[in-house]
Tab-separated table of C-alpha atoms in Angstrom:
chain	number	residue	atom	x	y	z
A	6	MET	CA	69.764	113.258	130.269
A	7	LYS	CA	69.015	115.935	127.985
A	8	ILE	CA	66.608	115.144	125.079
A	9	ASN	CA	67.239	116.997	121.785
A	10	CYS	CA	63.553	117.271	120.626
A	11	LYS	CA	64.271	119.753	117.416
A	12	GLU	CA	63.309	117.074	115.159
A	13	SER	CA	59.959	116.697	116.859
A	14	LYS	CA	56.444	117.611	116.001
A	15	SER	CA	55.952	119.593	119.099
A	16	GLU	CA	58.327	122.561	117.644
A	17	GLN	CA	56.597	122.082	114.220
A	18	SER	CA	54.086	124.390	112.676
A	19	GLU	CA	50.429	123.754	113.971
A	20	GLN	CA	49.517	122.326	110.223
A	21	ASP	CA	51.934	119.476	111.290
A	22	GLN	CA	50.303	118.380	114.603
A	23	ILE	CA	49.851	115.022	115.417
A	24	SER	CA	46.803	114.022	114.285
A	25	SER	CA	46.469	109.889	115.103
A	26	ILE	CA	47.568	107.607	118.062
A	27	ARG	CA	49.969	106.073	115.127
A	28	GLU	CA	51.737	109.493	114.446
A	29	ALA	CA	51.987	109.806	118.076
A	30	ILE	CA	54.064	106.628	118.554
A	31	ASP	CA	56.129	106.929	115.193
A	32	GLU	CA	57.416	110.204	116.561
A	33	TRP	CA	57.952	108.886	120.089
A	34	LEU	CA	59.728	106.132	118.493
A	35	LYS	CA	61.891	108.618	116.411
A	36	ILE	CA	62.899	110.194	119.456
A	37	ALA	CA	63.577	107.079	121.352
A	38	ASN	CA	65.710	105.742	118.565
A	39	GLN	CA	67.982	108.891	118.619
A	40	GLN	CA	68.274	108.371	122.213
A	41	LEU	CA	69.315	105.043	121.652
A	42	LEU	CA	71.847	105.625	118.935
A	43	ASP	CA	73.651	108.545	121.311
A	44	THR	CA	73.525	105.955	124.271
A	45	GLN	CA	75.338	103.380	122.133
A	46	ARG	CA	77.879	105.426	121.504
A	47	SER	CA	78.607	106.941	125.046
A	48	GLU	CA	81.547	105.923	126.990
A	49	GLU	CA	79.717	104.342	129.597
A	50	PHE	CA	77.835	102.009	126.969
A	51	LEU	CA	81.275	101.036	125.290
A	52	GLN	CA	82.531	100.395	128.838
A	53	ALA	CA	79.775	98.070	129.747
A	54	GLN	CA	79.780	96.165	126.302
A	55	LYS	CA	83.320	95.911	126.517
A	56	GLU	CA	82.826	93.854	130.106
A	57	LEU	CA	79.714	92.365	128.736
A	58	VAL	CA	81.324	90.797	126.031
A	59	LYS	CA	84.307	89.563	128.432
A	60	ALA	CA	81.922	88.424	130.714
A	61	ALA	CA	80.079	86.062	127.991
A	62	THR	CA	83.076	84.783	127.014
A	63	SER	CA	84.152	83.697	130.242
A	64	PHE	CA	81.114	82.302	131.115
A	65	LYS	CA	81.295	80.093	128.115
A	66	VAL	CA	84.872	79.143	129.157
A	67	LYS	CA	84.234	78.258	132.219
A	68	THR	CA	81.096	75.918	131.442
A	69	ARG	CA	83.353	74.135	129.114
A	70	GLU	CA	86.194	73.409	131.518
A	71	MET	CA	83.123	72.219	134.181
A	72	VAL	CA	81.567	69.978	131.097
A	73	GLU	CA	84.838	68.556	130.016
A	74	ALA	CA	86.551	67.602	133.530
A	75	TRP	CA	83.026	65.364	134.024
A	76	SER	CA	83.687	64.209	130.280
A	77	GLU	CA	87.302	63.094	131.189
A	78	THR	CA	86.056	61.430	133.894
A	79	PHE	CA	83.665	59.285	132.139
A	80	ASP	CA	86.177	59.097	129.101
A	81	VAL	CA	83.943	61.186	126.665
A	82	PRO	CA	85.767	63.247	124.196
A	83	THR	CA	85.967	66.607	125.298
A	84	ARG	CA	85.687	69.648	122.891
A	85	SER	CA	89.276	70.488	123.146
A	86	GLU	CA	90.234	67.169	122.061
A	87	ILE	CA	87.722	67.671	119.022
A	88	ASN	CA	89.365	71.115	118.263
A	89	ASP	CA	92.868	69.483	118.235
A	90	LEU	CA	91.508	66.712	115.888
A	91	HIS	CA	90.176	69.560	113.351
A	92	LYS	CA	93.529	71.545	113.897
A	93	THR	CA	95.371	68.344	112.829
A	94	VAL	CA	92.894	67.645	109.762
A	95	TYR	CA	93.070	71.111	108.551
A	96	ALA	CA	97.119	70.813	108.873
A	97	LEU	CA	96.954	67.692	106.784
A	98	ARG	CA	94.640	68.904	104.144
A	99	SER	CA	96.908	72.257	103.761
A	100	GLU	CA	99.566	69.656	103.545
A	101	LEU	CA	97.924	67.631	101.171
A	102	ARG	CA	97.194	70.344	98.636
A	103	LYS	CA	100.366	71.863	98.880
A	104	VAL	CA	101.824	67.848	97.793
A	105	ASN	CA	99.092	67.815	95.200
A	106	ASN	CA	100.012	71.259	93.787
A	107	GLU	CA	103.968	70.030	93.494
A	108	LEU	CA	103.077	67.034	92.198
A	109	ALA	CA	100.959	68.655	89.296
A	110	GLU	CA	103.927	70.991	88.944
A	111	LEU	CA	106.619	67.841	88.348
A	112	LYS	CA	103.978	66.025	85.789
A	113	SER	CA	103.382	69.388	83.737
A	114	THR	CA	107.345	69.856	83.885
A	115	ALA	CA	107.977	66.283	82.879
A	116	THR	CA	105.029	66.446	80.062
A	117	SER	CA	106.520	69.342	78.561
A	118	VAL	CA	110.427	68.188	78.878
A	119	ALA	CA	109.318	64.965	77.478
A	120	LYS	CA	107.682	66.844	74.584
A	121	ALA	CA	110.409	69.346	73.944
A	122	LYS	CA	112.874	66.664	73.675
A	123	PRO	CA	111.715	63.331	72.255
A	124	SER	CA	114.068	60.544	72.836
A	125	LYS	CA	115.387	58.394	70.067
A	126	LYS	CA	115.533	55.241	71.664
A	127	PRO	CA	112.129	53.631	72.757
A	128	VAL	CA	111.951	53.489	76.789
A	129	ALA	CA	112.501	50.150	77.962
A	130	LYS	CA	109.326	48.492	79.996
A	131	ALA	CA	109.830	48.322	83.718
A	132	LYS	CA	109.809	44.702	85.001
A	133	PRO	CA	106.526	44.035	86.604
A	134	ALA	CA	107.465	43.704	90.365
A	135	LYS	CA	107.630	40.027	91.872
A	136	ARG	CA	104.955	38.952	93.699
A	137	VAL	CA	106.016	38.135	97.215
A	138	GLN	CA	104.804	34.736	98.135
A	139	LYS	CA	103.280	34.677	101.227
B	1	MET	CA	44.028	128.132	114.521
B	2	SER	CA	43.933	126.157	111.265
B	3	ALA	CA	41.853	122.975	110.951
B	4	ALA	CA	44.242	120.447	111.257
B	5	SER	CA	45.206	121.607	114.801
B	6	ASN	CA	41.674	120.961	115.794
B	7	LYS	CA	41.454	117.268	114.737
B	8	VAL	CA	40.546	115.604	117.764
B	9	ILE	CA	41.727	111.755	118.117
B	10	ASN	CA	39.466	109.390	118.380
B	11	PRO	CA	40.737	106.144	120.289
B	12	PHE	CA	37.706	104.254	118.908
B	13	THR	CA	38.618	105.173	115.333
B	14	GLU	CA	42.062	104.227	115.726
B	15	ALA	CA	41.134	100.951	117.527
B	16	PHE	CA	38.913	100.042	114.843
B	17	GLY	CA	41.592	100.862	112.284
B	18	VAL	CA	44.116	98.737	114.138
B	19	SER	CA	41.540	95.850	114.109
B	20	SER	CA	40.537	95.898	110.496
B	21	ARG	CA	44.373	95.806	109.501
B	22	LEU	CA	45.103	92.688	111.760
B	23	ALA	CA	42.096	91.154	110.356
B	24	LYS	CA	43.619	91.738	107.048
B	25	GLY	CA	46.835	90.902	108.268
B	26	PHE	CA	45.863	87.419	109.159
B	27	GLU	CA	43.866	86.856	105.882
B	28	SER	CA	47.195	87.949	103.809
B	29	LEU	CA	49.238	85.346	106.002
B	30	GLY	CA	46.664	82.496	105.305
B	31	LYS	CA	47.134	83.058	101.757
B	32	ILE	CA	50.774	82.394	101.794
B	33	ASP	CA	52.077	78.958	101.351
B	34	ASP	CA	55.564	77.832	102.341
B	35	GLN	CA	56.645	77.094	99.085
B	36	GLU	CA	56.317	80.597	98.264
B	37	VAL	CA	58.524	81.837	100.741
B	38	ASN	CA	61.531	80.973	98.628
B	39	VAL	CA	64.761	82.545	97.858
B	40	GLY	CA	67.598	82.458	95.649
B	41	THR	CA	65.418	80.629	92.621
B	42	THR	CA	67.381	81.588	89.645
B	43	GLU	CA	68.220	78.369	87.877
B	44	LYS	CA	72.101	77.484	87.768
B	45	GLU	CA	74.060	74.713	87.072
B	46	LEU	CA	77.143	73.390	89.735
B	47	ILE	CA	80.510	73.769	88.124
B	48	ALA	CA	82.874	72.856	90.459
B	49	GLU	CA	82.945	71.844	94.189
B	50	PHE	CA	85.824	72.173	96.725
B	51	ASP	CA	85.492	71.081	99.910
B	52	LYS	CA	82.324	73.053	101.327
B	53	VAL	CA	82.902	76.111	98.413
B	54	LYS	CA	80.691	75.222	95.226
B	55	LEU	CA	80.849	77.588	92.225
B	56	PHE	CA	77.696	77.739	90.331
B	57	ARG	CA	77.116	78.832	86.543
B	58	TYR	CA	73.889	80.962	86.241
B	59	THR	CA	71.682	79.660	83.125
B	60	PRO	CA	71.496	82.901	80.764
B	61	LEU	CA	68.156	84.307	79.843
B	62	VAL	CA	69.174	85.573	76.581
B	63	GLU	CA	70.189	83.519	73.481
B	64	GLN	CA	73.307	86.190	72.840
B	65	LEU	CA	75.635	86.943	75.598
B	66	GLU	CA	77.030	90.637	75.428
B	67	ASP	CA	80.540	89.661	76.434
B	68	SER	CA	82.401	86.115	76.056
B	69	GLU	CA	84.209	87.124	79.645
B	70	PRO	CA	82.480	85.825	82.744
B	71	VAL	CA	81.437	87.585	85.879
B	72	LEU	CA	82.003	85.783	88.951
B	73	ILE	CA	79.959	87.245	92.027
B	74	VAL	CA	81.633	86.725	95.457
B	75	TYR	CA	79.610	87.270	98.671
B	76	GLY	CA	81.117	87.373	102.126
B	77	LEU	CA	81.027	84.800	104.824
B	78	ILE	CA	78.493	87.110	106.674
B	79	GLY	CA	74.976	86.054	105.342
B	80	ARG	CA	73.995	83.979	102.420
B	81	TYR	CA	74.818	84.966	98.789
B	82	THR	CA	71.203	84.493	98.009
B	83	MET	CA	70.627	88.228	99.031
B	84	ILE	CA	71.348	89.059	95.161
B	85	ASP	CA	68.848	86.694	94.183
B	86	LEU	CA	66.137	87.331	96.570
B	87	GLN	CA	62.895	86.859	94.490
B	88	GLU	CA	62.198	87.079	90.404
B	89	ASP	CA	61.444	90.795	90.575
B	90	ARG	CA	64.423	91.794	93.203
B	91	SER	CA	67.385	90.086	91.715
B	92	LEU	CA	70.868	91.484	90.999
B	93	VAL	CA	71.503	87.998	89.215
B	94	ARG	CA	68.555	88.404	87.026
B	95	ASN	CA	69.242	91.730	86.130
B	96	LEU	CA	72.653	90.820	85.030
B	97	LEU	CA	71.321	87.886	83.031
B	98	LYS	CA	68.887	89.953	81.280
B	99	ARG	CA	71.382	92.210	80.074
B	100	GLY	CA	73.334	89.429	78.732
B	101	ILE	CA	76.282	89.176	81.280
B	102	ASP	CA	77.338	85.468	81.854
B	103	VAL	CA	77.207	85.218	85.812
B	104	TYR	CA	78.618	82.850	87.982
B	105	VAL	CA	78.620	82.904	91.749
B	106	VAL	CA	80.693	81.266	94.686
B	107	ASP	CA	78.636	79.633	97.187
B	108	TRP	CA	81.043	79.536	100.526
B	109	GLY	CA	78.336	77.206	102.220
B	110	TYR	CA	77.403	76.640	105.769
B	111	PRO	CA	81.042	76.507	107.935
B	112	SER	CA	80.768	74.252	110.769
B	113	ARG	CA	83.590	73.759	113.817
B	114	ALA	CA	85.339	71.637	111.660
B	115	ASP	CA	86.135	74.726	109.467
B	116	GLN	CA	87.463	77.116	112.524
B	117	PHE	CA	90.792	77.168	111.234
B	118	LEU	CA	90.102	78.436	107.755
B	119	SER	CA	91.755	81.862	107.271
B	120	PHE	CA	91.678	84.386	104.480
B	121	ASP	CA	94.430	82.804	102.998
B	122	ASP	CA	92.430	79.622	102.194
B	123	TYR	CA	89.347	81.531	101.491
B	124	VAL	CA	91.175	84.234	99.244
B	125	GLY	CA	94.322	82.541	98.212
B	126	ILE	CA	92.641	78.886	97.482
B	127	TYR	CA	89.140	78.644	97.336
B	128	LEU	CA	88.643	81.758	95.557
B	129	ASP	CA	91.816	80.915	93.086
B	130	ASP	CA	89.863	77.682	92.418
B	131	CYS	CA	86.902	79.065	91.790
B	132	VAL	CA	88.479	81.945	89.404
B	133	ASN	CA	90.324	79.066	87.362
B	134	ALA	CA	87.274	76.991	87.156
B	135	THR	CA	85.242	79.814	85.906
B	136	CYS	CA	88.170	80.490	83.390
B	137	LEU	CA	88.391	77.031	82.308
B	138	ASN	CA	84.461	76.586	81.951
B	139	ALA	CA	83.982	79.975	80.125
B	140	GLN	CA	87.395	79.314	78.107
B	141	THR	CA	88.804	82.549	78.982
B	142	GLU	CA	92.003	83.919	80.644
B	143	GLN	CA	90.739	86.546	82.822
B	144	LEU	CA	87.134	87.366	84.581
B	145	THR	CA	85.463	90.488	86.333
B	146	LEU	CA	85.403	89.933	90.029
B	147	PHE	CA	82.237	91.231	91.063
B	148	GLY	CA	82.665	91.191	95.314
B	149	VAL	CA	79.534	92.059	97.714
B	150	CYS	CA	80.268	93.334	101.214
B	151	GLU	CA	82.680	91.130	102.737
B	152	GLY	CA	83.110	89.502	99.628
B	153	GLY	CA	84.368	92.869	98.116
B	154	VAL	CA	87.322	92.664	100.247
B	155	PHE	CA	88.163	88.715	98.975
B	156	THR	CA	88.007	90.366	95.705
B	157	THR	CA	89.920	93.154	96.385
B	158	ILE	CA	92.704	91.239	97.839
B	159	TYR	CA	92.710	88.885	95.452
B	160	ALA	CA	92.956	91.325	92.550
B	161	ALA	CA	96.116	92.669	94.341
B	162	HIS	CA	97.344	89.365	94.747
B	163	LYS	CA	96.779	88.285	91.199
B	164	PRO	CA	95.608	91.017	88.796
B	165	GLN	CA	96.861	89.186	85.861
B	166	ARG	CA	93.551	87.137	86.187
B	167	VAL	CA	91.470	89.917	87.030
B	168	SER	CA	90.454	92.167	84.027
B	169	LYS	CA	87.735	94.247	85.926
B	170	LEU	CA	87.115	94.468	89.446
B	171	VAL	CA	83.557	95.525	90.570
B	172	VAL	CA	82.857	96.088	94.355
B	173	SER	CA	79.616	96.542	96.244
B	174	ILE	CA	79.116	97.914	99.628
B	175	THR	CA	82.424	96.998	100.489
B	176	PRO	CA	84.483	98.302	103.570
B	177	ILE	CA	88.334	99.320	102.339
B	178	ASP	CA	89.241	102.051	104.842
B	179	PHE	CA	87.683	100.897	107.846
B	180	ALA	CA	88.784	103.822	109.966
B	181	ALA	CA	87.079	106.167	107.549
B	182	TYR	CA	83.683	105.908	109.815
B	183	THR	CA	84.443	108.774	111.630
B	184	GLU	CA	84.097	110.898	108.635
B	185	ASP	CA	80.229	109.905	108.365
B	186	GLU	CA	77.963	112.164	110.645
B	187	ASP	CA	75.056	110.212	110.631
B	188	PRO	CA	74.893	108.699	114.193
B	189	SER	CA	73.135	105.550	112.727
B	190	HIS	CA	76.433	104.699	110.607
B	191	GLY	CA	79.236	102.975	111.378
B	192	LEU	CA	78.349	101.450	115.140
B	193	ILE	CA	80.031	98.302	114.245
B	194	ASN	CA	83.119	99.811	113.366
B	195	LEU	CA	83.083	102.018	116.633
B	196	TRP	CA	82.205	98.726	118.710
B	197	LEU	CA	85.275	96.621	117.338
B	198	SER	CA	87.540	99.627	117.449
B	199	ASN	CA	86.382	99.934	121.323
B	200	MET	CA	86.961	96.164	122.216
B	201	ASP	CA	90.845	94.814	122.896
B	202	ALA	CA	92.022	92.599	120.254
B	203	GLU	CA	92.604	89.979	123.027
B	204	ASP	CA	88.747	90.010	123.857
B	205	LEU	CA	87.706	89.567	120.487
B	206	SER	CA	90.476	86.524	119.703
B	207	ASP	CA	89.123	84.911	123.067
B	208	LEU	CA	85.371	85.330	121.900
B	209	VAL	CA	85.946	83.709	118.963
B	210	ASP	CA	88.192	80.964	120.579
B	211	ALA	CA	85.119	80.540	122.932
B	212	TYR	CA	82.856	79.559	120.151
B	213	GLY	CA	85.179	78.115	117.710
B	214	ASN	CA	83.596	80.327	114.679
B	215	LEU	CA	82.261	83.443	115.108
B	216	PRO	CA	78.344	82.226	115.615
B	217	GLY	CA	75.766	83.576	113.204
B	218	GLU	CA	73.377	84.387	115.857
B	219	VAL	CA	75.847	87.020	117.102
B	220	MET	CA	76.371	88.642	113.878
B	221	GLY	CA	72.176	88.837	113.848
B	222	ALA	CA	72.314	90.116	117.137
B	223	VAL	CA	74.818	92.702	116.229
B	224	PHE	CA	72.627	93.892	113.254
B	225	GLN	CA	69.496	94.032	115.197
B	226	ALA	CA	71.476	96.351	118.122
B	227	ILE	CA	72.477	98.720	115.413
B	228	THR	CA	69.092	99.218	114.672
B	229	PRO	CA	67.173	99.703	118.109
B	230	ILE	CA	63.840	101.017	117.313
B	231	LYS	CA	63.594	99.037	114.165
B	232	SER	CA	64.218	95.533	115.617
B	233	MET	CA	61.990	96.311	118.428
B	234	THR	CA	58.873	97.432	116.678
B	235	LYS	CA	59.541	94.829	113.124
B	236	TYR	CA	57.614	92.011	114.416
B	237	ASN	CA	54.172	94.301	115.672
B	238	LEU	CA	53.960	97.629	114.958
B	239	ASP	CA	55.615	97.403	111.390
B	240	LEU	CA	53.493	94.344	110.502
B	241	LEU	CA	50.493	96.094	110.449
B	242	ASP	CA	51.887	98.076	107.719
B	243	VAL	CA	53.338	94.838	105.966
B	244	PHE	CA	50.395	92.363	106.273
B	245	THR	CA	47.862	94.729	104.707
B	246	ASN	CA	49.128	93.851	101.523
B	247	ASP	CA	49.788	90.719	99.791
B	248	ASP	CA	53.061	91.328	97.945
B	249	LYS	CA	54.591	93.626	100.877
B	250	ALA	CA	53.718	90.398	103.294
B	251	ILE	CA	55.395	87.786	100.893
B	252	ASN	CA	58.144	90.062	100.236
B	253	PHE	CA	58.753	90.917	104.089
B	254	LEU	CA	58.835	87.031	104.785
B	255	ARG	CA	61.652	86.214	102.116
B	256	MET	CA	63.239	89.014	103.415
B	257	GLU	CA	63.047	87.523	106.979
B	258	LYS	CA	63.797	83.934	105.560
B	259	TRP	CA	67.396	85.450	104.191
B	260	LEU	CA	67.972	87.149	107.586
B	261	ALA	CA	67.732	83.852	109.420
B	262	ASP	CA	69.999	82.086	106.953
B	263	ARG	CA	73.015	83.045	108.746
B	264	PRO	CA	75.937	80.564	108.296
B	265	HIS	CA	78.642	81.008	111.148
B	266	HIS	CA	81.937	82.961	110.350
B	267	PRO	CA	85.246	80.545	110.435
B	268	GLY	CA	86.756	81.377	113.422
B	269	VAL	CA	90.524	82.558	112.358
B	270	ALA	CA	89.056	84.394	109.180
B	271	ALA	CA	86.816	85.968	111.730
B	272	LYS	CA	89.741	87.298	113.551
B	273	GLN	CA	91.238	88.565	110.502
B	274	TRP	CA	88.314	90.056	109.831
B	275	MET	CA	87.904	92.198	113.232
B	276	ILE	CA	91.290	92.699	114.726
B	277	ASP	CA	93.352	92.849	111.198
B	278	LEU	CA	90.602	94.723	109.140
B	279	TYR	CA	88.297	96.255	111.440
B	280	LYS	CA	90.709	97.412	114.248
B	281	GLU	CA	93.907	97.752	113.018
B	282	ASN	CA	92.562	98.687	109.433
B	283	LYS	CA	95.983	96.963	107.824
B	284	LEU	CA	94.636	96.517	104.374
B	285	VAL	CA	95.130	99.883	103.492
B	286	LYS	CA	98.293	100.402	105.252
B	287	GLY	CA	99.664	97.557	103.436
B	288	GLU	CA	100.311	95.305	106.390
B	289	PHE	CA	97.519	92.540	105.337
B	290	VAL	CA	99.097	89.565	104.707
B	291	LEU	CA	98.034	86.829	102.282
B	292	LEU	CA	99.550	83.683	101.890
B	293	GLY	CA	102.903	85.226	103.421
B	294	GLU	CA	102.835	87.965	100.938
B	295	LYS	CA	101.872	91.674	102.097
B	296	ILE	CA	98.848	92.910	99.893
B	297	ASP	CA	99.639	95.908	97.819
B	298	LEU	CA	96.511	97.707	96.517
B	299	ALA	CA	98.472	99.547	94.314
B	300	ASN	CA	98.465	96.151	92.342
B	301	ILE	CA	95.020	97.098	91.147
B	302	THR	CA	95.317	98.297	87.617
B	303	MET	CA	92.548	97.213	86.122
B	304	PRO	CA	89.207	99.068	85.859
B	305	VAL	CA	87.428	99.335	88.780
B	306	LEU	CA	83.838	99.840	89.624
B	307	ASN	CA	82.661	100.955	93.354
B	308	LEU	CA	78.861	100.696	94.057
B	309	PHE	CA	78.054	101.751	97.664
B	310	ALA	CA	74.697	102.927	99.528
B	311	GLU	CA	74.601	106.290	100.480
B	312	TYR	CA	72.282	105.553	103.731
B	313	ASP	CA	74.163	102.393	104.248
B	314	HIS	CA	74.076	101.929	108.008
B	315	ILE	CA	76.532	98.708	108.288
B	316	ILE	CA	79.293	99.929	105.690
B	317	PRO	CA	79.792	103.525	106.028
B	318	PRO	CA	79.954	105.493	102.823
B	319	PRO	CA	83.692	106.993	103.654
B	320	CYS	CA	84.815	103.264	104.141
B	321	SER	CA	83.985	102.079	100.657
B	322	LYS	CA	85.311	105.436	98.900
B	323	GLY	CA	88.601	105.070	100.485
B	324	LEU	CA	89.109	102.551	97.850
B	325	LYS	CA	90.327	104.914	95.283
B	326	ASN	CA	92.998	106.473	97.486
B	327	TYR	CA	95.000	103.022	97.436
B	328	ILE	CA	94.625	101.514	93.997
B	329	ALA	CA	96.690	102.730	90.755
B	330	SER	CA	93.631	102.198	88.529
B	331	LYS	CA	93.146	105.066	86.156
B	332	ASP	CA	89.972	103.584	85.428
B	333	TYR	CA	87.910	104.052	88.442
B	334	THR	CA	84.521	104.588	88.546
B	335	ASP	CA	82.465	105.463	92.064
B	336	LEU	CA	78.340	104.631	91.739
B	337	PRO	CA	76.825	106.005	94.774
B	338	ILE	CA	73.022	104.683	95.106
B	339	LYS	CA	70.684	106.342	97.040
B	340	GLY	CA	69.583	103.115	99.433
B	341	GLY	CA	70.476	101.139	102.340
B	342	HIS	CA	73.079	98.245	102.787
B	343	VAL	CA	70.759	95.486	101.742
B	344	GLY	CA	67.979	97.987	100.105
B	345	ILE	CA	70.474	98.653	96.735
B	346	TYR	CA	69.849	94.826	96.092
B	347	VAL	CA	66.615	94.253	97.021
B	348	SER	CA	64.322	97.610	96.876
B	349	SER	CA	62.135	97.106	94.053
B	350	ARG	CA	62.984	101.233	93.020
B	351	LEU	CA	66.363	100.218	92.339
B	352	GLN	CA	66.423	97.485	90.656
B	353	ASP	CA	66.851	98.903	86.942
B	354	LEU	CA	69.360	101.854	88.274
B	355	VAL	CA	71.647	99.096	89.512
B	356	GLY	CA	71.480	96.744	87.097
B	357	ASP	CA	71.806	99.346	84.157
B	358	GLY	CA	74.724	101.022	85.971
B	359	ILE	CA	76.670	97.858	86.361
B	360	SER	CA	75.630	96.210	83.195
B	361	GLY	CA	76.410	99.547	81.535
B	362	TRP	CA	79.749	100.166	83.234
B	363	LEU	CA	80.530	96.361	82.075
B	364	LYS	CA	79.277	96.778	78.325
B	365	SER	CA	81.509	100.024	78.220
B	366	ARG	CA	84.806	97.886	79.152
B	367	SER	CA	83.572	94.596	77.363
B	368	LEU	CA	86.017	93.048	74.901
B	369	ASN	CA	83.719	93.621	72.224
B	370	SER	CA	83.716	97.477	72.893
B	371	GLU	CA	87.403	97.204	72.951
B	372	LYS	CA	87.723	95.602	69.753
B	373	GLU	CA	85.153	97.888	68.260
B	374	ALA	CA	87.609	100.880	69.930
B	375	SER	CA	90.524	99.210	68.163
B	376	ASN	CA	88.938	98.830	64.991
B	377	ALA	CA	87.621	102.436	64.376
B	378	LYS	CA	91.108	103.712	65.202
């Protein structure tokens, strides 16, 4: 690998020579950072990163499968079952929100209709529901 | 040969210097109390709550508000909104409040695996809509200014295109819109996240999120560390020698660390949309991004737009932000480039007034009062 030291102090004027250990370290870090950034953009790195992510995901999934096999044996709820529950709750919540919105719209329409056309006859009170004797 | 080049490095002097700084550093650390390292302390009031989402109104710092129209700040799901109110003298919120602006903020809370199925439909189409309605109701206005930060900027942009009638002005900052424009940025330290996500297969990204349920905050933290490799390596050793020699620097460093460590998980379905639909497939600018069953057309954005971006932003390359103007139909569009980094534009002491004045000046010149004055003059 060819290191591009154009920016390094080694090629600058004598007045800019490194005068402390800290400066030397900073200079080294600057070059190292550039090298790491170049590496992180290289095809080899991108391919390796892709494989690493796939392997890490696969490891996580396989570990879960193992734990779930054990859990099912001992009737312990599994992550997959809990995920199913989360999905159900999410769907129910969405449905409930939709129904509530529709109800609110209906109420608002009913109110505006009632205000627009006031009925002449008073509305008869609904008879109270009969209690069912147990 | 010059005198400078004759300087001999004395290892004993250097070692003594390091020891002195270490001693001073320990002294500084010893003085700091846990209670002092707090973020997001500006006083605010809870206005509404929707599941885990909370809407707050910041208590005004001046008696007379500049404009009756509120500004709703929307942060993203990556990191916490407290970045805009890191400490008293480095706070976007306080800068706006001091300039007479009525400020509200959305707190998305801490999503858990129970929230893994939440998508942009939920966050933008429902929760953000709820927050907009609650803000307008509280402020007794029909419209408001939406102010999106980072991923929150994408939320607000989508919302403004979806419901333009509710948004009088749109401010976005450090916001990616054209996710493919990172290739136009020549700085090699910029756009690594774009490059890495473009390189991944959609299926692998989807599997990754499914394996964890959400996109874990720790994974995003690790990605942010990886894109500044040397900085991440020297941050907790070499750099500390400089930081802990000054009491103020030390406490600022700890506050920033506290914010960085406070990284919620990104809900799974929304994370897939973020990484695949937006980062990989750039659907927003292609007019293919779908919200609540409808394709989002950025040309619906006709209200005044202020686009604030950081010129040294390594996370959101400036060309990705600047791309916004190419897709909207607003005739009143302003770019506000700031010479700072992604987080630096809000937390740098140097930029506090510049950013505060830039945003409030733009808002005030387009406020209801200014419009009334202009029409009276006619």
